[in-house]
Short mmCIF file of C-alpha atoms and ligand atoms in Angstrom, two decimals:
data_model
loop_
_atom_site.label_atom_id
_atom_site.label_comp_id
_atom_site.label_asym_id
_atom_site.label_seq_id
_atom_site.Cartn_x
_atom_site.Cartn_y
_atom_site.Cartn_z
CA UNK A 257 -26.73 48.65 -101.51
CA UNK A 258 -23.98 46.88 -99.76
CA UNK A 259 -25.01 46.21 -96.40
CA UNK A 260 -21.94 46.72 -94.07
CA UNK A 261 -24.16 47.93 -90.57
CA UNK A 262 -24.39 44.73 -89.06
CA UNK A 263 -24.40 43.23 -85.84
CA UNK A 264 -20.95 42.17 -84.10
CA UNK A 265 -21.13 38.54 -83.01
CA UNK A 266 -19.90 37.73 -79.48
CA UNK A 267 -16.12 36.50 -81.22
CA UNK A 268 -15.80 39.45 -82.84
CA UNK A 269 -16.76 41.71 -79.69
CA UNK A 270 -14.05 39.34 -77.64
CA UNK A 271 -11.47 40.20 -80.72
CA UNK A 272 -12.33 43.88 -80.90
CA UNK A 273 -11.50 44.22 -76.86
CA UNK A 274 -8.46 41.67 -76.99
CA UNK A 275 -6.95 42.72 -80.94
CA UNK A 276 -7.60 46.12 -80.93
CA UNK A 277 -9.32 48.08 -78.04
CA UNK A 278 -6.47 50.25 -76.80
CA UNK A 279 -5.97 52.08 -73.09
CA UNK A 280 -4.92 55.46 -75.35
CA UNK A 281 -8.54 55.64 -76.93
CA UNK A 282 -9.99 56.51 -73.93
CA UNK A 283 -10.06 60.30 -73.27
CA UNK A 284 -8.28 61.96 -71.00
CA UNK A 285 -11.01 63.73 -69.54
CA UNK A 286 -12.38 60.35 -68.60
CA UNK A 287 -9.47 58.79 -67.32
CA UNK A 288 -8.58 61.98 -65.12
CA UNK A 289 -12.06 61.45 -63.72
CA UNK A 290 -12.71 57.94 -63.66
CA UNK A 291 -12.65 57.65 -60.09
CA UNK A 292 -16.04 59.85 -59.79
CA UNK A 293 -18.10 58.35 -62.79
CA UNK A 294 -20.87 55.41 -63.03
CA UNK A 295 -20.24 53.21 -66.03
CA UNK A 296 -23.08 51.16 -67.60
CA UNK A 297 -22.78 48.15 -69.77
CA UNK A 298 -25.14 46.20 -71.79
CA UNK A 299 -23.80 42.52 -71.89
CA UNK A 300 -26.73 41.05 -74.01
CA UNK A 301 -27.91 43.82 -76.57
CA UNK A 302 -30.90 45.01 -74.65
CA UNK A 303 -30.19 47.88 -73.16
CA UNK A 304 -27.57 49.10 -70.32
CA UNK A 305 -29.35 47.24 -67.61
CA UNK A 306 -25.47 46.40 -65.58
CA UNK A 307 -25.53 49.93 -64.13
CA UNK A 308 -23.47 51.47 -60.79
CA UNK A 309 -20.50 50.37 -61.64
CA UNK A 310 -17.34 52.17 -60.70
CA UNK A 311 -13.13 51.73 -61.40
CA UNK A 312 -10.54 53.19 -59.74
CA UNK A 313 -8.27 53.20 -62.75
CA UNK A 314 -7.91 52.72 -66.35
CA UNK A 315 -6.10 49.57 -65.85
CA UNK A 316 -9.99 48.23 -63.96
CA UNK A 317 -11.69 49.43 -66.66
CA UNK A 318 -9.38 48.12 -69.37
CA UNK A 319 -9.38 44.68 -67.34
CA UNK A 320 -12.80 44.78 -67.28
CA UNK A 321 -13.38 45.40 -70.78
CA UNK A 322 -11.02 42.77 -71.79
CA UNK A 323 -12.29 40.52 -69.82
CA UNK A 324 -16.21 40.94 -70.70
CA UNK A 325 -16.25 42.39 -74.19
CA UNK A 326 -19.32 44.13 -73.34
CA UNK A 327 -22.03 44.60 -76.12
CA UNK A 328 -22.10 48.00 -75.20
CA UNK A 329 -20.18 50.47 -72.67
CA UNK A 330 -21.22 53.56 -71.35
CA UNK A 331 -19.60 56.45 -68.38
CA UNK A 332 -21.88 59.06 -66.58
CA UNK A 333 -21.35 62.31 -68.02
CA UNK A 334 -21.59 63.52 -64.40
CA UNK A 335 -18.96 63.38 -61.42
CA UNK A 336 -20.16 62.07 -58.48
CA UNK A 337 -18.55 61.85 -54.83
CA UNK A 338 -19.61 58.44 -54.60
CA UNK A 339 -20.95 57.31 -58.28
CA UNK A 340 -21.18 53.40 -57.19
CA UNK A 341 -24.53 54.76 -55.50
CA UNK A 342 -25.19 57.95 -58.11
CA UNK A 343 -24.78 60.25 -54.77
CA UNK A 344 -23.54 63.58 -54.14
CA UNK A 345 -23.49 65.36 -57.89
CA UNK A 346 -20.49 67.00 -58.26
CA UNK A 347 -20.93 68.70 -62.07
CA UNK A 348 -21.66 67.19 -65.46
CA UNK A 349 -20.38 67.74 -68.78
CA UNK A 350 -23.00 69.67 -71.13
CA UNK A 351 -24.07 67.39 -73.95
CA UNK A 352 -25.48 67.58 -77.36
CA UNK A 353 -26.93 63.93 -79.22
CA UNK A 354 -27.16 64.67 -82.90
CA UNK A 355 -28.52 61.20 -84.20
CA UNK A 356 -27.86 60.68 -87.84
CA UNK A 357 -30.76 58.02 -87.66
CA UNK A 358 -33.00 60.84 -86.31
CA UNK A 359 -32.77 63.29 -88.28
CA UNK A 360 -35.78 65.48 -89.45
CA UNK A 361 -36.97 65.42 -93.31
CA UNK A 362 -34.61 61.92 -93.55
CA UNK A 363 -35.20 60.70 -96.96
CA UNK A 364 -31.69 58.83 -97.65
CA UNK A 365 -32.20 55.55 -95.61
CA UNK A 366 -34.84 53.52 -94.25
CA UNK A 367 -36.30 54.11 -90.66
CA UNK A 368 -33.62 53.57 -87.84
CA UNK A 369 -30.85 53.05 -90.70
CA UNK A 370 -27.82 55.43 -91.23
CA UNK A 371 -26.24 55.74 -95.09
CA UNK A 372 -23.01 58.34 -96.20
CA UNK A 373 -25.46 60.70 -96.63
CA UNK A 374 -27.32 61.40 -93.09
CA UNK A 375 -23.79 60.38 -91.46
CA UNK A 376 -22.90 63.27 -93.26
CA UNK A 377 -25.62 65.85 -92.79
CA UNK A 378 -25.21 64.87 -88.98
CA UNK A 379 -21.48 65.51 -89.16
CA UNK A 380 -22.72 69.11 -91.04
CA UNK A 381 -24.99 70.17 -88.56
CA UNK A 382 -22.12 69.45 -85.46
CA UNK A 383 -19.77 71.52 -87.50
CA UNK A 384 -22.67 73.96 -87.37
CA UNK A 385 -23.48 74.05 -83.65
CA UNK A 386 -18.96 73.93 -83.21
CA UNK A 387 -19.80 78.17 -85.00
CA UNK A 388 -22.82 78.87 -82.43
CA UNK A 389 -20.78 77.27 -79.44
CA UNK A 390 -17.42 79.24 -80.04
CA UNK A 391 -20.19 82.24 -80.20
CA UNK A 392 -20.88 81.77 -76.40
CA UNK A 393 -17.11 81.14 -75.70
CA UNK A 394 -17.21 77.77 -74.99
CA UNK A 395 -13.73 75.86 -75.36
CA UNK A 396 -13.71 72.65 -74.04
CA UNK A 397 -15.63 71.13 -76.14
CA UNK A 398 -14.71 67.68 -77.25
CA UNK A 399 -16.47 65.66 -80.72
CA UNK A 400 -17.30 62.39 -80.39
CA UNK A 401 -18.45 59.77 -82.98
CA UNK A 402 -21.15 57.72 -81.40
CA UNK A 403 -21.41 55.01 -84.13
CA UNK A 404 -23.99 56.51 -85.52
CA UNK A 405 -23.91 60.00 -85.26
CA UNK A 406 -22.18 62.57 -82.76
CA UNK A 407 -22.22 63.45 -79.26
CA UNK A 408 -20.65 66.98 -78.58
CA UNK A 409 -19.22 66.77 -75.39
CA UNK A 410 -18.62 70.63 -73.33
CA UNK A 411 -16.43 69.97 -70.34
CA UNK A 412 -15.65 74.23 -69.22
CA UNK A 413 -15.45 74.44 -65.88
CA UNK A 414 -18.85 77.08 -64.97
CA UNK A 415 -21.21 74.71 -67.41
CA UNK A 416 -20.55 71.92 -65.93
CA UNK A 417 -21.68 73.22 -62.67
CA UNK A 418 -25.23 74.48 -64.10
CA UNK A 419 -28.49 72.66 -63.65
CA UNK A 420 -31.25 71.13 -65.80
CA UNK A 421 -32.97 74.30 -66.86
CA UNK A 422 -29.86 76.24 -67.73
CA UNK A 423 -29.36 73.61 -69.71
CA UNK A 424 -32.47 73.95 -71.33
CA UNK A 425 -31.66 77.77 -72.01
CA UNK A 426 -28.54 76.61 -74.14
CA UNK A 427 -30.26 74.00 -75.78
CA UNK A 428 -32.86 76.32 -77.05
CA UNK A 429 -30.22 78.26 -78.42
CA UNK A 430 -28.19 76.11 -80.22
CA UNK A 431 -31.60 74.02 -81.64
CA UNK A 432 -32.86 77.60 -82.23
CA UNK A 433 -36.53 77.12 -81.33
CA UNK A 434 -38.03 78.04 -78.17
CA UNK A 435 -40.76 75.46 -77.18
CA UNK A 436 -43.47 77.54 -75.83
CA UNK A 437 -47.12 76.29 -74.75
CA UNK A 438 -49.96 77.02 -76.25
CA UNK A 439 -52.71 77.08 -73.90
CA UNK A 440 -55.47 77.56 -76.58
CA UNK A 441 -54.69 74.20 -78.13
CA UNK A 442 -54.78 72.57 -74.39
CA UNK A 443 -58.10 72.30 -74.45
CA UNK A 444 -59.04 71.01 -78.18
CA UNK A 445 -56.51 68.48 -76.89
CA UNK A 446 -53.66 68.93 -79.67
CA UNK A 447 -50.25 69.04 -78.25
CA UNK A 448 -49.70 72.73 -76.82
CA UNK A 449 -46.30 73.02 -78.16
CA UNK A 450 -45.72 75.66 -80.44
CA UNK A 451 -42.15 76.10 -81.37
CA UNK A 452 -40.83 79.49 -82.11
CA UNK A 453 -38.75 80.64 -84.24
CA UNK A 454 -36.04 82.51 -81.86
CA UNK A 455 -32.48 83.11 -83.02
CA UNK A 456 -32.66 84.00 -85.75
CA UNK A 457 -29.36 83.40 -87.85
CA UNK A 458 -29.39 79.63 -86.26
CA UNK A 459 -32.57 79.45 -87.14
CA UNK A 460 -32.17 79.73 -90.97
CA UNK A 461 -28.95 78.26 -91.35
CA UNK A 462 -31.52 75.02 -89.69
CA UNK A 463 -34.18 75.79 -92.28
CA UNK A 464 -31.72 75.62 -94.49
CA UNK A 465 -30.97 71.82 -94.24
CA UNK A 466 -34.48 71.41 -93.88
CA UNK A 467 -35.50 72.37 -97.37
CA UNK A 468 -32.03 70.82 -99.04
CA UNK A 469 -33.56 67.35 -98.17
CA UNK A 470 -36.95 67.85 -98.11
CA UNK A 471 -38.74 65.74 -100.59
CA UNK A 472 -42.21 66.62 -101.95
CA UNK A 473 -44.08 65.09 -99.17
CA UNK A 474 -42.44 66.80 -96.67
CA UNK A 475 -43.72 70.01 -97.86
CA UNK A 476 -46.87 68.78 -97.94
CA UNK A 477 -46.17 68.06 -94.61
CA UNK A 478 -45.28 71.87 -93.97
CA UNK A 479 -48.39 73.01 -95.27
CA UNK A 480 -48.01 73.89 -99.00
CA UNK A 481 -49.88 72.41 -102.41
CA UNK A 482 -47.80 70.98 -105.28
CA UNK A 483 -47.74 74.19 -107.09
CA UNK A 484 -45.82 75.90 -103.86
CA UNK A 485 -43.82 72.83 -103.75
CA UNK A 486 -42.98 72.68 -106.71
CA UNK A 487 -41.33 75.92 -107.16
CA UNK A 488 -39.29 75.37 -104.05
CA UNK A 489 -37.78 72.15 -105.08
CA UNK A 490 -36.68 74.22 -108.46
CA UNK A 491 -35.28 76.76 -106.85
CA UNK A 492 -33.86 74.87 -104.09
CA UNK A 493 -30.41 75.83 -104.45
CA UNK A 494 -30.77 79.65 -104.77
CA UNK A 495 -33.44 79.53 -101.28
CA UNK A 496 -30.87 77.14 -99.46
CA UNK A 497 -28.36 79.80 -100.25
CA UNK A 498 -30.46 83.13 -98.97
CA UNK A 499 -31.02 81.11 -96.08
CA UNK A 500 -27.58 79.90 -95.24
CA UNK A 501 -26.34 83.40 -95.59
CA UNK A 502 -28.58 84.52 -92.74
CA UNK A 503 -31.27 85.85 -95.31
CA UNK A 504 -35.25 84.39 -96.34
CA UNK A 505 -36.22 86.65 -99.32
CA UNK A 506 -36.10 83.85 -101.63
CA UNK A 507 -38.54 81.71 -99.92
CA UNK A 508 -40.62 84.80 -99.06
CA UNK A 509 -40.78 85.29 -102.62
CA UNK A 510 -42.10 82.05 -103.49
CA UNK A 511 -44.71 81.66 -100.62
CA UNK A 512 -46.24 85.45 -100.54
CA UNK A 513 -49.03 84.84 -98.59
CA UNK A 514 -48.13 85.86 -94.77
CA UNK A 515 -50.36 83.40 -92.99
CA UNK A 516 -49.47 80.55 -95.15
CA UNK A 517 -45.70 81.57 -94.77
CA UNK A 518 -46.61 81.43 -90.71
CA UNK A 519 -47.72 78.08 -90.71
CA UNK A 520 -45.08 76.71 -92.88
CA UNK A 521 -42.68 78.09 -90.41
CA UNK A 522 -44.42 76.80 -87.60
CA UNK A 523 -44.09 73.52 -89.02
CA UNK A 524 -40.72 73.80 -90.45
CA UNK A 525 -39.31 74.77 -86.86
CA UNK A 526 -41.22 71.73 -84.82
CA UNK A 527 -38.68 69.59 -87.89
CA UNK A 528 -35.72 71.57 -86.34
CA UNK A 529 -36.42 71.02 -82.93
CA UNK A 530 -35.59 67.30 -83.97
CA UNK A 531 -32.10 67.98 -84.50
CA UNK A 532 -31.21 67.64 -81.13
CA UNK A 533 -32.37 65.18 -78.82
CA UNK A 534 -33.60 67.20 -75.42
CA UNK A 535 -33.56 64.56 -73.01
CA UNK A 536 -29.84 64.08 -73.32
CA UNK A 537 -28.91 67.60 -72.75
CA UNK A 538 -31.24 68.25 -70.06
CA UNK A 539 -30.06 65.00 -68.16
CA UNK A 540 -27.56 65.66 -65.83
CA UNK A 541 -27.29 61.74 -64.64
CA UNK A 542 -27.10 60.96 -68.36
CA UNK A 543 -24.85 57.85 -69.19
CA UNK A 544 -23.30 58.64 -72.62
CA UNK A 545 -21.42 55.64 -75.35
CA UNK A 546 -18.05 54.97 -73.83
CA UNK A 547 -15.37 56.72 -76.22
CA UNK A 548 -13.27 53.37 -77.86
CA UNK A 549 -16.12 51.11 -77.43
CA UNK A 550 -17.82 49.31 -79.74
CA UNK A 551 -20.86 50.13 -80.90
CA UNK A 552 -21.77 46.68 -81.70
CA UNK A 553 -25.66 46.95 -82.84
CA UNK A 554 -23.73 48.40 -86.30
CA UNK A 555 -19.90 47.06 -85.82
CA UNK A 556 -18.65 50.61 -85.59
CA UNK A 557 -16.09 52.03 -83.00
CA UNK A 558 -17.44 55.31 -81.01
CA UNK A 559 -14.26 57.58 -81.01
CA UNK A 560 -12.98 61.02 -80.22
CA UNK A 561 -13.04 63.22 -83.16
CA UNK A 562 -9.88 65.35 -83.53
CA UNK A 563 -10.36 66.53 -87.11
CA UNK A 564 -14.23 67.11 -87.49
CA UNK A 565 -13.59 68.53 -91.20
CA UNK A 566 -11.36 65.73 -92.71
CA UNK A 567 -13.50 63.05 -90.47
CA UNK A 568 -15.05 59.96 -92.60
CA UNK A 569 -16.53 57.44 -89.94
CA UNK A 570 -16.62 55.05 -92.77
CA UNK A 571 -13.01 55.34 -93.23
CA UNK A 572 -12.12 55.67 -89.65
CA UNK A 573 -14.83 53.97 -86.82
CA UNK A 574 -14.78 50.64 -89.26
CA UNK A 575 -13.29 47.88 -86.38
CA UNK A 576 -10.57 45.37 -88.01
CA UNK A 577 -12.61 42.18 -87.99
CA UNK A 578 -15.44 43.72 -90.16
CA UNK A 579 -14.18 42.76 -94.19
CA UNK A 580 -12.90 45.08 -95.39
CA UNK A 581 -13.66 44.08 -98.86
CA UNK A 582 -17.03 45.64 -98.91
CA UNK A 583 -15.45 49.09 -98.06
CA UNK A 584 -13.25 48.89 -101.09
CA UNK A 585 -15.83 49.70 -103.32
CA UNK A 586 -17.34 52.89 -101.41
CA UNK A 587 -13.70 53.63 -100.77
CA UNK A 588 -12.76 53.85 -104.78
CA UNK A 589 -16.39 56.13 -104.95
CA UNK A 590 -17.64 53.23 -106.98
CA UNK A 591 -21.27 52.93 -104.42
CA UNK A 592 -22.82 56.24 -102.81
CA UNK A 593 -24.43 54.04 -100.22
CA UNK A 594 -23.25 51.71 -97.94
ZN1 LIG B 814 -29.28 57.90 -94.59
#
C-alpha cells in the first residue's frame, strides 16, 4: 500500500495558493454571492477556529488566500445581510455530506482512512441520491469533491428558503429511513431510535450497498448466525441484484423467519442512516470546504464536479507538488490501493 494521503507541509500549502490555486475554480454561485457569506479558515490544522470573516470580491478572497495559504478554507452555505456578524439569514443552500471515511459496513481501509474503493462507493451512492433528487425536481444542484468524499450542493431558489425541519423531511427521504422514537426503550435506557424503513425503492437500492460490502462480522452485527451468513455472502450477487432492482425476494428467501428478517432490517437501516451525515443538512449556518481549496490534512484539492460519471479524484483533486511518481503505478492499474 502506497501511502499517497499525507499531510501538506506549510511550503507546499504556500505553492499550492501561489503555483496553482486559480480565481476560475471558485464557483460561480460563490462568487455571485460572496458579498453575503462568512468564510472560515483553519490556519494551524485544528479546526476552523478564524471564523466571521467576510470579502467583498473575489480579488479579497484570492488576495487573502495567496497571501495566507490557509490549512483549510471554508464559506457559509447561507446568505446573510450582514455575514461578518452571522445576522439577518437570508436562505441557505440545501446540503448533503457523504463521507467516504464514514461510510457504514467500511471494510476497505482502516478507521478515518479513505482507499479507491470507499472513494468510490461514496462517489456511487452521490450518483444515487443525483436519481432520487431529479425525482423531486430539483435542478440546481451542484457536486463537489470534498477531498475526501462529496458534498452535494442544492442551490433552487424555494429550498433555499426552507428551515431546519424541512430539511429534515428531505433528508429522510433521500437517506430513506425515518428516525422515529421509541418510547418503550426510553426507559430500559437503550437509545429510543428506531429507524424505519420508509421509501421504499431508496431504501433497497441502500440495502443494497450494505450487503455488497458487508463482511461476515457485519452480519453478525445485523443479527444472523454463520449459517444465515453464510448463504448471503454466496449469493451476494444475485440478492444485491433483487435489491437494486427495487425487489427483496432473494434475501427473503434466505432469511424465512419474519421476526428474524425484522430485526435484521432494523439493524441494516440504523447502517443506512450513516450514509448521510444529519447535522450538515439540518444546519442552516453550516460552513462547508471552500471549492479550490486545499484539503491539506490529505494533500487533495476540493473541486466542483462537472462530470460525476467519468470523475477519478485520484486522477483529478491530486495538487502539483504531491509526486507524482507514486500515482504512476495506480494510474497503469498496477496497485488497487493507494
Ligand atoms: Zn477505503
Amino acid at each position: 500500500m502506497i501511502t499517497v494521503f499525507r499531510q501538506a507541509t506549510p511550503e507546499e500549502r504556500k505553492r499550492y495558493y501561489s503555483e496553482e490555486w486559480d480565481r476560475e475554480d471558485v464557483p460561480d454561485f460563490i462568487v455571485d454571492s460572496i458579498k453575503k457569506r462568512e468564510f472560515g479558515f483553519d490556519h494551524d490544522g485544528l479546526g476552523p477556529r478564524d471564523r466571521y470573516n467576510t470579502f467583498n470580491s473575489i480579488d479579497e478572497l484570492a488576495d487573502f488566500l495567496k497571501n495566507r495559504s490557509p490549512f483549510a478554507a471554508y464559506c457559509s452555505v447561507s446568505l446573510y445581510e450582514y455575514p461578518k456578524k452571522r445576522e439577518n439569514w437570508e436562505r441557505a443552500e440545501l446540503v448533503f455530506d457523504i463521507d467516504a471515511k464514514d461510510l457504514p459496513v467500511k471494510n476497505c481501509c482502516g478507521e478515518g482512512m479513505v482507499c479507491e474503493v470507499c472513494l468510490n462507493r461514496a462517489k456511487n451512492m452521490v450518483m444515487e441520491i443525483d436519481t432520487n433528487l431529479k425525482q423531486l425536481k430539483l435542478e440546481n444542484v451542484y457536486y463537489v469533491y470534498s477531498g475526501r468524499g462529496y458534498h452535494i450542493r442544492i442551490l433552487d431558489t424555494d429550498i433555499m428558503e426552507i428551515g431546519e425541519a424541512e430539511r429534515g423531511f428531505i433528508l429522510d427521504y433521500i437517506r430513506a429511513s425515518v428516525p422515529v422514537r421509541d418510547e418503550s426503550k426510553t426507559k430500559k435506557g437503550r437509545d429510543p431510535t428506531l429507524y424505519s424503513a420508509g421509501y421504499t425503492g431508496i431504501f433497497r437500492s441502500r440495502f443494497a450497498d450494505i450487503i455488497e460490502y458487508a463482511e461476515p462480522e457485519d452480519f453478525k452485527e445485523f443479527g444472523l448466525g454463520t449459517v444465515k451468513a453464510g448463504e448471503i455472502i454466496r449469493n451476494r450477487d444475485a440478492v444485491v441484484e433483487d435489491l437494486r432492482k427495487g425487489r427483496d425476494r432473494a434475501i427473503r428467501k434466505i432469511i424465512k423467519d419474519p421476526r428474524a428478517y425484522k430485526r435484521f432490517e432494523e439493524r441494516v437501516t440504523v447502517q443506512i442512516s450513516k450514509f448521510l451525515d444529519a447535522k450538515v443538512t439540518v444546519d442552516i449556518k453550516r460552513i462547508l470546504r471552500l471549492p479550490s481549496s486545499l484539503h491539506s490534512k490529505v494533500s487533495m484539492k476540493c473541486m466542483v464536479v462537472e462530470d460525476l460519471e467519468r470523475f477519478d479524484p485520484l486522477r483529478y483533486a491530486v495538487p502539483e507538488f504531491v509526486d507524482f511518481a507514486d500515482f504512476a503505478d495506480y494510474q497503469a492499474g498496477k496497485t488497487k490501493t493507494i
